[in-house]
Amino acid sequence: MAFALDEQQQMIAETAAAFFAENAEGERTRAAMANGIDRDLWRAYCRELGFGGLMVPEDLGGPGLGHVELAVVTEQAGRTLAAIPLLGHVMATAALLASDDRAAIEAHLPAMMAGDRIVAAGERGGEGTFVPHAAQCDLLLLLGEGGADLIEAGAATVEPMKSLDETRPLARVHASAGDPLPGGTVPCEAARAAGVLCLAAEALGGAQEALDRTIAFAREREQFGRPVGSFQAYKHRLADRAVEIEQARSAVWWAACALDEGHETRALALHAAKSFCADTYLRIAGDMIQLHGGIGFTWEHDAHLFFKRARAIANMLGDGPHHRERVARIMLDEAA
Amino acid sequence: MKLGFSDVEEAFRRECASWFEDQMTGEFADIRGIANLVDKPERRKAWERRLAEHRYSCIGWPIAWGGRDATLNEQVIFAEEYARAGAPNRLNHMGVELLGPTLLALGSSEQKARFLPAIAEGTAIWCQGYSEPGAGSDLAAIRTRARRDGGEWVIEGQKIWTSLAQFADMIFVLARTEDGTGGREGLSFLLVDLDQPGIEIRPIRQINGESEFNEVFFDGARCPVENMVGAEGEGWIVSTTLLSFERGISTLGQQMQFRNELDAVIAAARRNGKAADPVFRQRLAEAEIGLRLMRYGALRMLADGKGGALAGAALTYKIQWASWRRALGELAMDVLGQEGEVAPTDAEGWPLLTNLYLYSRADTIYGGTNQIQRNLIAERGLGLPREPRGNA
Ligand SMILES: Cc1cc2nc3c(=O)[nH]c(=O)nc-3n(C[C@H](O)[C@H](O)[C@H](O)COP(=O)(O)OP(=O)(O)OC[C@H]3O[C@@H](n4cnc5c(N)ncnc54)[C@H](O)[C@@H]3O)c2cc1C
């Protein structure tokens, strides 16, 4: 049967899982929160793991893998809340490749792949629009209606903001112009697609980890002379979240495959994946706090890191209602 | 990982689609799109036989037993095209999808030879005698008894909620065959002819006015000892094997029927302008997303090679589709407003969407209620500690 990870994809998932579990544990994430990026982790990800150019074709020095592999890796990064500039990197790589702008590719891609050049990406917008990692990056990718611009970080005014999710801090960006990537909206769309998939997969990983940690707690913690996980109101809540996570996984795989195959359901799949996975993560991260009781409300416990990451993902690149409205347009308007 | 089906599989899809289309616009047009399980039983029996003539009755079975040895992918495709064409629900669902696979797995060669051909040919319709008034979610509490009398089992007791018993020829019965046992011990799995003295079937009227299910009373009904599947006292294993088919493969491919229902909701929303209302657009989008995720979830479940096994995605599938469909029923009624409360004529049952609204309340009950599914997921899937249980 075809709709499962093949052997190589399974291996990539395991490699990524082991890498993040070993290198991106809670203490390191917390340490990185001071400046928003764990640069050593990012370099190791790019170089040792060799995933800096995951989707870069072989003639440009990458392994030429697809969106499925990207999703598999991103899911694992999301599991450990790794403080790395993966989102901007993935979006910028997709935009560069889609633009087919040889000069820009040569100028930026090799250093990006090595983890030396950090890219932040976001929507060009007014006062209320923030770009994650903009205060930490070397290069900015700004997406607009007509197309995408690349801007050297020094050429923009960047105002760092105190951010809810300190593992991916936001900044306000003022940039009048930049180097437009050729191809008009094509690189924009490629960047958004890769970004949306990345966030959906990250949400899936985060949701799975939040569930797993809550299950572990539920088996240990006793009240009324029984593990709290033996109470039905408790276990049924977790069962419901497990059902949602299975659906979220289907959504991510569907979207990733659809992108790789240029499948007709591509747009639908991306909107479904972003809205569904982000909602799932929000719910399970909220439950994680509730189901841990008082300890779940403390700074020391990681629950709030999941809770904050989930909220940030929900807002980025279009919230749930936005993506569902897009689904509605596809199903109700275009077909009419 | 791949989304699409192979060329060979797509060719099989076209072959199925065109045959179903021929049948449903031709000889069987009168039963196309029937939304319930009880209308026109004689015509639907004829439909079972027509499927069999074309070897479409049980395509997943081995060729030797009247099947086509179809792959899982082919079975999904078949089920999708079946529903897409508006072919009616299988009257012999329980024979084809539940008992057949159980006999193939656990039946003796005599049992296979005796019972499988008639299922494949569509001449023996089966029903499922598990639930009792005192044994529903707690199935192991059953009290129907069977005792040996020479070469026969003699059965006393009562089953309830037995779907389609009024149209069926045979029933598989879970009965207690050992005195003094309780719980899962001492149960046996028997194949019983419904057409005999000592069996009375009383229809039960349902929420939607129809009678799909029945009470079945056993008062000295008999079956030969050879009709016991598995060993004496080991009926629990047989019955749970059968349930794993119920919760697994047989629920796949039904998304296409759900597709028809969602399309009807969309059409209604377009007609009355709710398709332009932002709140309804969000809910319709949610329904669409849920349906697609079910499909890809089903494909994942098949791909993990365990088929009907209760693992991973498969474990969550029943609650996924049952909850989705119940929510669709509610959405349908919200879209329709008062139009959903009236039927255009008095003659037949409720129209598709009103019936969906009423009927889908059962989806979260039969085959293990949502609560029981949550217990299964939590305890077997997530490894949470078991709920303390009474005396079992
Ligand atoms: C349309 C329809 C068709 C059916 N067809 C058949 C058929 O063909 N053959 C057959 O054998 N049966 C059939 N059934 C019966 C079905 O399997 C049972 O109704 C079902 O298993 C629930 O059992 P019950 O009705 O006794 O409810 P109960 O088990 O009494 O449950 C009552 C309520 O208590 C809850 N509950 C029970 N135990 C627990 C627990 N441990 N934790 C939390 N909550 C719990 C249930 O979820 C439910 O909400 C059919 C039912 C329906 C509605």
Short mmCIF file of C-alpha atoms in Angstrom, two decimals, chain A residues 21-34 38 80 83 213 299-302 305:
data_model
loop_
_atom_site.label_atom_id
_atom_site.label_comp_id
_atom_site.label_asym_id
_atom_site.label_seq_id
_atom_site.Cartn_x
_atom_site.Cartn_y
_atom_site.Cartn_z
CA ALA A 21 15.58 14.41 21.29
CA GLU A 22 19.28 14.39 21.98
CA ASN A 23 20.14 17.98 21.17
CA ALA A 24 17.04 20.06 21.71
CA GLU A 25 15.94 19.04 25.16
CA GLY A 26 14.08 21.48 27.44
CA GLU A 27 17.09 23.13 29.06
CA ARG A 28 18.60 24.05 25.75
CA THR A 29 15.38 25.45 24.43
CA ARG A 30 15.03 27.54 27.56
CA ALA A 31 18.58 28.80 27.24
CA ALA A 32 17.95 29.75 23.63
CA MET A 33 14.90 31.76 24.60
CA ALA A 34 17.18 34.60 25.65
CA ASP A 38 19.90 28.06 19.28
CA THR A 80 10.92 19.37 20.96
CA ALA A 83 14.46 27.08 18.83
CA ARG A 213 3.90 13.78 28.09
CA TRP A 299 7.13 28.35 34.62
CA GLU A 300 9.34 25.34 35.43
CA HIS A 301 7.05 22.94 33.61
CA ASP A 302 7.25 22.85 29.80
CA LEU A 305 6.06 26.40 26.06
#
